[in-house]
Every structure is written in C-alpha cells, then in structure tokens.
Amino acid sequence: ETGVTQSPTHLIKTRGQQVTLRCSSQSGHNTVSWYQQALGQGPQFIFQYYREEENGRGNFPPRFSGLQFPNYSSELNVNALELDDSALYLCASSLTSGTEQFFGPGTRLTVL
Amino acid sequence: GENVEQHPSTLSVQEGDSAVIKCTYSDSASNYFPWYKQELGKRPQLIIDIRSNVGEKKDQRIAVTLNKTAKHFSLHITETQPEDSAVYFCAEPASGTYKYIFGTGTRLKVLA
C-alpha cells in the first residue's frame, strides 16, 4: 500500500503567475482534500474532491481551483499568484468523505 | 460557528514528565476528533483519534479524552521523550461538511 505523494516538493513563482500542484492519493482512497499551511499556523481547508466532484470548499477565492481524475489523483491550480499565497500546500486522502485523512509531504510554494 | 481553540501554544517539559494539550470546539454536533503531530518540515501525521461515543482512548504513551458536555478534548502524552518534540494539532470536522478545522497548534519541547 503506497502513501499519499505530492509533486513538486518545492516551487518558486512570481506574482501574477499560475501554478499547478499534484497529489496522488493513498491506494484505495477516493477522496482528496487540499489545505494551505502558512508558516507557524495550522492547515486551512481549501476544498475536497470526492469521486471527481468538488465536495466542499473553504474560504478561498475562485482563483484556487482543482480537479480530481478517475484514478482519484488530484490537482490544485492557483491563478494570479499573490505574495500571501506562499505556504506549504498539503493534500490529504481518505477512504471516503468523512473518514480519517492522511497527509502527503506537501509542496512548499514561494511567491516572489 | 467554526472554531477550535487550542492551548497552550508552547509547552516545555522535562523528559519523562507528562504533557497535556487541550482543545475546545464549538459545534456540539461534531463526532470525530483527531490529533496530528507535525515535525519540522514534515507532513502532519495522525497519531490518535476519538469518536464521540467514547470518553477516552489510549495507545501506549498517548491518550485522548473527550468531554462532550464541556466540548473539549485533550491529548495526554506520558513518559515524554525527546522525539515527542514537535507541533501538535487538534482538528474537528466542520458540521455538515467534510472539512477539518484545525487548532492553532502546540509546540512541544521535551528537554533531555
């Protein structure tokens, strides 16, 4: 059984650019949640995907969007990057929506 | 409303002593309470969780207690070791959704 993986591990972008982050869920898990973790803070929920449909969204603007694929892997896209978007982006997979969530290693995004 | 208060924000204990971290939640309908440990630069890892139909759960040196009347749950670590040093987060699934609301974190330092 493989765990949750994310790519890339680190990324540097400039303001106004767009970025795509990727997540592969743990084997057998059909639900992926994305979180933003700013330095020194707890993770903040962005959205969740369950069987390729968005299944809940946090207080993030529409320039944060996502996808889930038939193999349950997922992408997080952020348009028009701002300096405050600099953070660790974590994805978490779960067996189904509402059960225990297991986190990936995260992608560290720096916006200059 | 959605709110999880976590205390203390930092905690230093001598090796071998016990550590207790407390979280207070606001949604009386919540029924699942996980605790995560996050070491520097690493992913949050689920260390223990409790459901609302029990008052206490123990796993070796780690235990979680739940007081539904007072709406708080606590993490107890006994016989602390230096490798217990990390940031600990409590979380609560927001009512009617599947997103986790995380506490602000507790930085635990175990002094050798």
PDB file of C-alpha atoms in Angstrom:
ATOM      1  CA  GLU A   1       0.000   0.000   0.000  1.00  0.00           C
ATOM      2  CA  THR A   2       1.533   3.307  -1.073  1.00  0.00           C
ATOM      3  CA  GLY A   3       1.020   6.507   0.873  1.00  0.00           C
ATOM      4  CA  VAL A   4      -0.015   9.966  -0.299  1.00  0.00           C
ATOM      5  CA  THR A   5       2.504  11.603  -2.613  1.00  0.00           C
ATOM      6  CA  GLN A   6       2.760  15.177  -3.875  1.00  0.00           C
ATOM      7  CA  SER A   7       4.768  16.945  -6.545  1.00  0.00           C
ATOM      8  CA  PRO A   8       6.754  19.058  -6.810  1.00  0.00           C
ATOM      9  CA  THR A   9       8.322  19.308  -3.350  1.00  0.00           C
ATOM     10  CA  HIS A  10       9.342  22.927  -3.793  1.00  0.00           C
ATOM     11  CA  LEU A  11       8.325  25.644  -6.246  1.00  0.00           C
ATOM     12  CA  ILE A  12       9.236  29.292  -6.725  1.00  0.00           C
ATOM     13  CA  LYS A  13       6.964  31.567  -8.732  1.00  0.00           C
ATOM     14  CA  THR A  14       6.500  35.304  -9.201  1.00  0.00           C
ATOM     15  CA  ARG A  15       3.393  37.362  -8.583  1.00  0.00           C
ATOM     16  CA  GLY A  16       0.743  37.001 -11.273  1.00  0.00           C
ATOM     17  CA  GLN A  17       1.900  33.590 -12.440  1.00  0.00           C
ATOM     18  CA  GLN A  18      -0.114  30.394 -12.322  1.00  0.00           C
ATOM     19  CA  VAL A  19       0.825  27.139 -10.609  1.00  0.00           C
ATOM     20  CA  THR A  20      -0.384  23.528 -10.651  1.00  0.00           C
ATOM     21  CA  LEU A  21       0.288  21.195  -7.743  1.00  0.00           C
ATOM     22  CA  ARG A  22      -0.310  17.451  -7.894  1.00  0.00           C
ATOM     23  CA  CYS A  23      -1.376  14.802  -5.428  1.00  0.00           C
ATOM     24  CA  SER A  24      -1.666  11.035  -5.665  1.00  0.00           C
ATOM     25  CA  SER A  25      -3.998   9.567  -3.087  1.00  0.00           C
ATOM     26  CA  GLN A  26      -3.263   6.528  -0.995  1.00  0.00           C
ATOM     27  CA  SER A  27      -4.219   3.256  -2.645  1.00  0.00           C
ATOM     28  CA  GLY A  28      -7.946   2.607  -2.268  1.00  0.00           C
ATOM     29  CA  HIS A  29      -8.800   6.169  -1.228  1.00  0.00           C
ATOM     30  CA  ASN A  30     -11.373   8.055  -3.324  1.00  0.00           C
ATOM     31  CA  THR A  31     -11.358  11.407  -1.520  1.00  0.00           C
ATOM     32  CA  VAL A  32      -8.722  14.142  -1.619  1.00  0.00           C
ATOM     33  CA  SER A  33      -8.710  17.323   0.460  1.00  0.00           C
ATOM     34  CA  TRP A  34      -6.366  20.261  -0.065  1.00  0.00           C
ATOM     35  CA  TYR A  35      -5.044  22.522   2.691  1.00  0.00           C
ATOM     36  CA  GLN A  36      -2.885  25.631   2.835  1.00  0.00           C
ATOM     37  CA  GLN A  37      -0.498  25.882   5.786  1.00  0.00           C
ATOM     38  CA  ALA A  38       1.167  29.247   6.322  1.00  0.00           C
ATOM     39  CA  LEU A  39       4.301  29.337   8.450  1.00  0.00           C
ATOM     40  CA  GLY A  40       3.519  28.821  12.127  1.00  0.00           C
ATOM     41  CA  GLN A  41      -0.168  28.141  11.573  1.00  0.00           C
ATOM     42  CA  GLY A  42      -2.473  25.194  11.285  1.00  0.00           C
ATOM     43  CA  PRO A  43      -3.648  23.873   7.925  1.00  0.00           C
ATOM     44  CA  GLN A  44      -6.564  25.795   6.356  1.00  0.00           C
ATOM     45  CA  PHE A  45      -9.074  23.836   4.271  1.00  0.00           C
ATOM     46  CA  ILE A  46      -9.216  24.828   0.594  1.00  0.00           C
ATOM     47  CA  PHE A  47     -11.554  22.198  -0.892  1.00  0.00           C
ATOM     48  CA  GLN A  48     -12.286  18.496  -1.104  1.00  0.00           C
ATOM     49  CA  TYR A  49     -12.870  16.204  -4.068  1.00  0.00           C
ATOM     50  CA  TYR A  50     -14.890  13.018  -3.832  1.00  0.00           C
ATOM     51  CA  ARG A  51     -15.230  10.784  -6.878  1.00  0.00           C
ATOM     52  CA  GLU A  52     -14.173  13.604  -9.218  1.00  0.00           C
ATOM     53  CA  GLU A  53     -16.662  16.158  -7.847  1.00  0.00           C
ATOM     54  CA  GLU A  54     -15.957  19.102  -5.549  1.00  0.00           C
ATOM     55  CA  ASN A  55     -17.429  18.182  -2.178  1.00  0.00           C
ATOM     56  CA  GLY A  56     -16.975  21.276  -0.040  1.00  0.00           C
ATOM     57  CA  ARG A  57     -14.914  24.447  -0.184  1.00  0.00           C
ATOM     58  CA  GLY A  58     -13.253  26.704   2.362  1.00  0.00           C
ATOM     59  CA  ASN A  59     -12.859  30.472   2.329  1.00  0.00           C
ATOM     60  CA  PHE A  60     -10.562  30.720  -0.674  1.00  0.00           C
ATOM     61  CA  PRO A  61     -11.152  32.871  -3.779  1.00  0.00           C
ATOM     62  CA  PRO A  62     -12.111  31.349  -7.162  1.00  0.00           C
ATOM     63  CA  ARG A  63      -8.530  31.633  -8.420  1.00  0.00           C
ATOM     64  CA  PHE A  64      -7.958  28.489  -6.348  1.00  0.00           C
ATOM     65  CA  SER A  65      -9.403  25.629  -8.368  1.00  0.00           C
ATOM     66  CA  GLY A  66      -8.976  21.904  -8.549  1.00  0.00           C
ATOM     67  CA  LEU A  67      -9.584  18.656 -10.339  1.00  0.00           C
ATOM     68  CA  GLN A  68      -9.815  15.010  -9.465  1.00  0.00           C
ATOM     69  CA  PHE A  69      -9.107  12.340 -12.045  1.00  0.00           C
ATOM     70  CA  PRO A  70     -10.675   8.884 -12.496  1.00  0.00           C
ATOM     71  CA  ASN A  71      -7.702   7.316 -10.654  1.00  0.00           C
ATOM     72  CA  TYR A  72      -8.508   9.713  -7.749  1.00  0.00           C
ATOM     73  CA  SER A  73      -5.312  11.715  -8.091  1.00  0.00           C
ATOM     74  CA  SER A  74      -5.878  15.447  -7.877  1.00  0.00           C
ATOM     75  CA  GLU A  75      -4.547  18.825  -8.939  1.00  0.00           C
ATOM     76  CA  LEU A  76      -4.672  22.205  -7.237  1.00  0.00           C
ATOM     77  CA  ASN A  77      -4.416  25.192  -9.547  1.00  0.00           C
ATOM     78  CA  VAL A  78      -3.779  28.728  -8.367  1.00  0.00           C
ATOM     79  CA  ASN A  79      -4.048  31.638 -10.803  1.00  0.00           C
ATOM     80  CA  ALA A  80      -2.784  35.189 -10.452  1.00  0.00           C
ATOM     81  CA  LEU A  81      -0.419  34.287  -7.614  1.00  0.00           C
ATOM     82  CA  GLU A  82      -0.063  36.736  -4.738  1.00  0.00           C
ATOM     83  CA  LEU A  83       2.725  37.044  -2.189  1.00  0.00           C
ATOM     84  CA  ASP A  84       0.377  35.742   0.544  1.00  0.00           C
ATOM     85  CA  ASP A  85      -0.047  32.500  -1.378  1.00  0.00           C
ATOM     86  CA  SER A  86       3.406  31.496  -0.176  1.00  0.00           C
ATOM     87  CA  ALA A  87       2.786  28.475   2.038  1.00  0.00           C
ATOM     88  CA  LEU A  88       3.002  24.713   2.372  1.00  0.00           C
ATOM     89  CA  TYR A  89       0.216  23.095   0.360  1.00  0.00           C
ATOM     90  CA  LEU A  90      -0.899  19.776   1.737  1.00  0.00           C
ATOM     91  CA  CYS A  91      -3.208  17.220   0.280  1.00  0.00           C
ATOM     92  CA  ALA A  92      -4.846  14.537   2.377  1.00  0.00           C
ATOM     93  CA  SER A  93      -6.591  11.432   1.165  1.00  0.00           C
ATOM     94  CA  SER A  94      -9.255   9.405   2.879  1.00  0.00           C
ATOM     95  CA  LEU A  95     -11.063   6.146   2.244  1.00  0.00           C
ATOM     96  CA  THR A  96     -14.221   8.090   1.661  1.00  0.00           C
ATOM     97  CA  SER A  97     -15.536  11.505   2.504  1.00  0.00           C
ATOM     98  CA  GLY A  98     -15.811  11.939   6.263  1.00  0.00           C
ATOM     99  CA  THR A  99     -13.230   9.389   7.382  1.00  0.00           C
ATOM    100  CA  GLU A 100      -9.671   9.713   8.652  1.00  0.00           C
ATOM    101  CA  GLN A 101      -7.426  11.864   6.497  1.00  0.00           C
ATOM    102  CA  PHE A 102      -3.786  11.025   5.759  1.00  0.00           C
ATOM    103  CA  PHE A 103      -1.496  13.782   4.592  1.00  0.00           C
ATOM    104  CA  GLY A 104       1.071  13.928   1.846  1.00  0.00           C
ATOM    105  CA  PRO A 105       4.500  15.529   2.352  1.00  0.00           C
ATOM    106  CA  GLY A 106       3.342  18.858   0.925  1.00  0.00           C
ATOM    107  CA  THR A 107       4.552  21.288  -1.717  1.00  0.00           C
ATOM    108  CA  ARG A 108       6.381  24.376  -0.461  1.00  0.00           C
ATOM    109  CA  LEU A 109       5.333  27.291  -2.707  1.00  0.00           C
ATOM    110  CA  THR A 110       7.239  30.557  -2.570  1.00  0.00           C
ATOM    111  CA  VAL A 111       5.839  33.574  -4.430  1.00  0.00           C
ATOM    112  CA  LEU A 112       8.298  36.405  -5.059  1.00  0.00           C
TER     113      LEU A 112
ATOM    114  CA  GLY B   1     -19.570  28.780  14.297  1.00  0.00           C
ATOM    115  CA  GLU B   2     -16.379  27.074  13.211  1.00  0.00           C
ATOM    116  CA  ASN B   3     -13.742  27.482  15.864  1.00  0.00           C
ATOM    117  CA  VAL B   4     -11.254  25.229  17.619  1.00  0.00           C
ATOM    118  CA  GLU B   5      -9.239  26.780  20.425  1.00  0.00           C
ATOM    119  CA  GLN B   6      -6.021  25.026  21.347  1.00  0.00           C
ATOM    120  CA  HIS B   7      -3.898  25.610  24.455  1.00  0.00           C
ATOM    121  CA  PRO B   8      -1.126  26.062  25.292  1.00  0.00           C
ATOM    122  CA  SER B   9       0.641  27.425  22.230  1.00  0.00           C
ATOM    123  CA  THR B  10       4.013  26.263  23.581  1.00  0.00           C
ATOM    124  CA  LEU B  11       4.841  23.657  26.189  1.00  0.00           C
ATOM    125  CA  SER B  12       8.221  22.650  27.603  1.00  0.00           C
ATOM    126  CA  VAL B  13       8.538  19.559  29.773  1.00  0.00           C
ATOM    127  CA  GLN B  14      11.385  17.534  31.186  1.00  0.00           C
ATOM    128  CA  GLU B  15      11.984  14.142  29.661  1.00  0.00           C
ATOM    129  CA  GLY B  16       9.859  11.577  31.460  1.00  0.00           C
ATOM    130  CA  ASP B  17       7.204  14.059  32.528  1.00  0.00           C
ATOM    131  CA  SER B  18       3.671  14.183  31.119  1.00  0.00           C
ATOM    132  CA  ALA B  19       2.278  16.699  28.653  1.00  0.00           C
ATOM    133  CA  VAL B  20      -1.340  17.703  28.200  1.00  0.00           C
ATOM    134  CA  ILE B  21      -2.765  19.744  25.331  1.00  0.00           C
ATOM    135  CA  LYS B  22      -6.392  20.843  25.284  1.00  0.00           C
ATOM    136  CA  CYS B  23      -8.764  21.841  22.519  1.00  0.00           C
ATOM    137  CA  THR B  24     -12.204  23.377  22.837  1.00  0.00           C
ATOM    138  CA  TYR B  25     -14.674  23.115  19.991  1.00  0.00           C
ATOM    139  CA  SER B  26     -17.893  24.968  19.279  1.00  0.00           C
ATOM    140  CA  ASP B  27     -20.042  22.587  17.233  1.00  0.00           C
ATOM    141  CA  SER B  28     -21.978  20.254  19.503  1.00  0.00           C
ATOM    142  CA  ALA B  29     -22.784  18.019  16.510  1.00  0.00           C
ATOM    143  CA  SER B  30     -19.107  17.128  15.972  1.00  0.00           C
ATOM    144  CA  ASN B  31     -18.423  13.426  16.447  1.00  0.00           C
ATOM    145  CA  TYR B  32     -14.825  12.814  15.434  1.00  0.00           C
ATOM    146  CA  PHE B  33     -11.678  14.378  16.904  1.00  0.00           C
ATOM    147  CA  PRO B  34      -8.210  13.592  15.509  1.00  0.00           C
ATOM    148  CA  TRP B  35      -4.794  14.685  16.742  1.00  0.00           C
ATOM    149  CA  TYR B  36      -1.871  15.250  14.396  1.00  0.00           C
ATOM    150  CA  LYS B  37       1.860  15.517  15.077  1.00  0.00           C
ATOM    151  CA  GLN B  38       3.958  17.617  12.725  1.00  0.00           C
ATOM    152  CA  GLU B  39       7.736  17.578  12.912  1.00  0.00           C
ATOM    153  CA  LEU B  40       9.683  20.433  11.390  1.00  0.00           C
ATOM    154  CA  GLY B  41       9.440  20.373   7.600  1.00  0.00           C
ATOM    155  CA  LYS B  42       7.318  17.225   7.553  1.00  0.00           C
ATOM    156  CA  ARG B  43       3.705  16.289   6.985  1.00  0.00           C
ATOM    157  CA  PRO B  44       1.093  16.197   9.765  1.00  0.00           C
ATOM    158  CA  GLN B  45       0.758  12.592  10.944  1.00  0.00           C
ATOM    159  CA  LEU B  46      -2.367  11.215  12.572  1.00  0.00           C
ATOM    160  CA  ILE B  47      -1.340   9.916  15.988  1.00  0.00           C
ATOM    161  CA  ILE B  48      -4.655   9.213  17.672  1.00  0.00           C
ATOM    162  CA  ASP B  49      -8.326   9.990  17.244  1.00  0.00           C
ATOM    163  CA  ILE B  50     -11.550   9.571  19.167  1.00  0.00           C
ATOM    164  CA  ARG B  51     -15.204   9.320  18.250  1.00  0.00           C
ATOM    165  CA  SER B  52     -17.967  10.824  20.295  1.00  0.00           C
ATOM    166  CA  ASN B  53     -19.344   7.515  21.524  1.00  0.00           C
ATOM    167  CA  VAL B  54     -16.355   7.004  23.840  1.00  0.00           C
ATOM    168  CA  GLY B  55     -14.792   9.194  26.513  1.00  0.00           C
ATOM    169  CA  GLU B  56     -11.193   8.023  26.332  1.00  0.00           C
ATOM    170  CA  LYS B  57      -8.853   6.178  24.008  1.00  0.00           C
ATOM    171  CA  LYS B  58      -5.304   5.080  24.720  1.00  0.00           C
ATOM    172  CA  ASP B  59      -2.419   3.936  22.531  1.00  0.00           C
ATOM    173  CA  GLN B  60       0.740   3.171  24.514  1.00  0.00           C
ATOM    174  CA  ARG B  61       2.016   6.527  25.865  1.00  0.00           C
ATOM    175  CA  ILE B  62      -0.638   8.580  24.103  1.00  0.00           C
ATOM    176  CA  ALA B  63      -4.241   9.044  25.178  1.00  0.00           C
ATOM    177  CA  VAL B  64      -7.113  11.283  24.178  1.00  0.00           C
ATOM    178  CA  THR B  65     -10.039  12.203  26.414  1.00  0.00           C
ATOM    179  CA  LEU B  66     -13.316  13.745  25.303  1.00  0.00           C
ATOM    180  CA  ASN B  67     -15.752  15.774  27.396  1.00  0.00           C
ATOM    181  CA  LYS B  68     -18.812  16.345  25.231  1.00  0.00           C
ATOM    182  CA  THR B  69     -20.638  18.368  27.860  1.00  0.00           C
ATOM    183  CA  ALA B  70     -17.833  20.899  28.112  1.00  0.00           C
ATOM    184  CA  LYS B  71     -16.973  20.490  24.395  1.00  0.00           C
ATOM    185  CA  HIS B  72     -13.311  19.886  24.858  1.00  0.00           C
ATOM    186  CA  PHE B  73     -10.868  17.095  24.113  1.00  0.00           C
ATOM    187  CA  SER B  74      -7.330  16.652  25.319  1.00  0.00           C
ATOM    188  CA  LEU B  75      -4.152  14.897  24.239  1.00  0.00           C
ATOM    189  CA  HIS B  76      -2.124  13.279  27.001  1.00  0.00           C
ATOM    190  CA  ILE B  77       1.458  12.123  26.456  1.00  0.00           C
ATOM    191  CA  THR B  78       3.095  10.236  29.335  1.00  0.00           C
ATOM    192  CA  GLU B  79       6.791   9.471  29.873  1.00  0.00           C
ATOM    193  CA  THR B  80       7.748  12.053  27.269  1.00  0.00           C
ATOM    194  CA  GLN B  81      10.838  11.506  25.159  1.00  0.00           C
ATOM    195  CA  PRO B  82      12.905  13.952  23.068  1.00  0.00           C
ATOM    196  CA  GLU B  83      11.411  12.513  19.884  1.00  0.00           C
ATOM    197  CA  ASP B  84       7.988  13.682  21.063  1.00  0.00           C
ATOM    198  CA  SER B  85       9.177  17.254  20.371  1.00  0.00           C
ATOM    199  CA  ALA B  86       7.001  18.587  17.529  1.00  0.00           C
ATOM    200  CA  VAL B  87       3.950  20.722  16.835  1.00  0.00           C
ATOM    201  CA  TYR B  88       0.667  19.041  17.714  1.00  0.00           C
ATOM    202  CA  PHE B  89      -2.638  19.987  16.087  1.00  0.00           C
ATOM    203  CA  CYS B  90      -6.142  19.043  17.056  1.00  0.00           C
ATOM    204  CA  ALA B  91      -8.861  19.071  14.420  1.00  0.00           C
ATOM    205  CA  GLU B  92     -12.621  18.926  14.166  1.00  0.00           C
ATOM    206  CA  PRO B  93     -14.717  18.162  11.092  1.00  0.00           C
ATOM    207  CA  ALA B  94     -16.967  21.168  10.498  1.00  0.00           C
ATOM    208  CA  SER B  95     -20.645  20.306  10.912  1.00  0.00           C
ATOM    209  CA  GLY B  96     -22.434  19.294   7.740  1.00  0.00           C
ATOM    210  CA  THR B  97     -19.221  19.262   5.729  1.00  0.00           C
ATOM    211  CA  TYR B  98     -16.140  17.109   5.487  1.00  0.00           C
ATOM    212  CA  LYS B  99     -13.553  19.793   6.004  1.00  0.00           C
ATOM    213  CA  TYR B 100     -11.320  19.742   9.046  1.00  0.00           C
ATOM    214  CA  ILE B 101     -10.970  22.834  11.201  1.00  0.00           C
ATOM    215  CA  PHE B 102      -7.521  22.746  12.783  1.00  0.00           C
ATOM    216  CA  GLY B 103      -6.435  24.252  16.063  1.00  0.00           C
ATOM    217  CA  THR B 104      -3.603  26.764  16.103  1.00  0.00           C
ATOM    218  CA  GLY B 105      -1.058  24.190  17.202  1.00  0.00           C
ATOM    219  CA  THR B 106       1.049  23.496  20.294  1.00  0.00           C
ATOM    220  CA  ARG B 107       4.827  23.443  20.058  1.00  0.00           C
ATOM    221  CA  LEU B 108       6.013  20.777  22.483  1.00  0.00           C
ATOM    222  CA  LYS B 109       9.646  20.725  23.578  1.00  0.00           C
ATOM    223  CA  VAL B 110      10.885  17.784  25.596  1.00  0.00           C
ATOM    224  CA  LEU B 111      14.073  18.715  27.400  1.00  0.00           C
ATOM    225  CA  ALA B 112      16.614  15.970  27.912  1.00  0.00           C
TER     226      ALA B 112
END
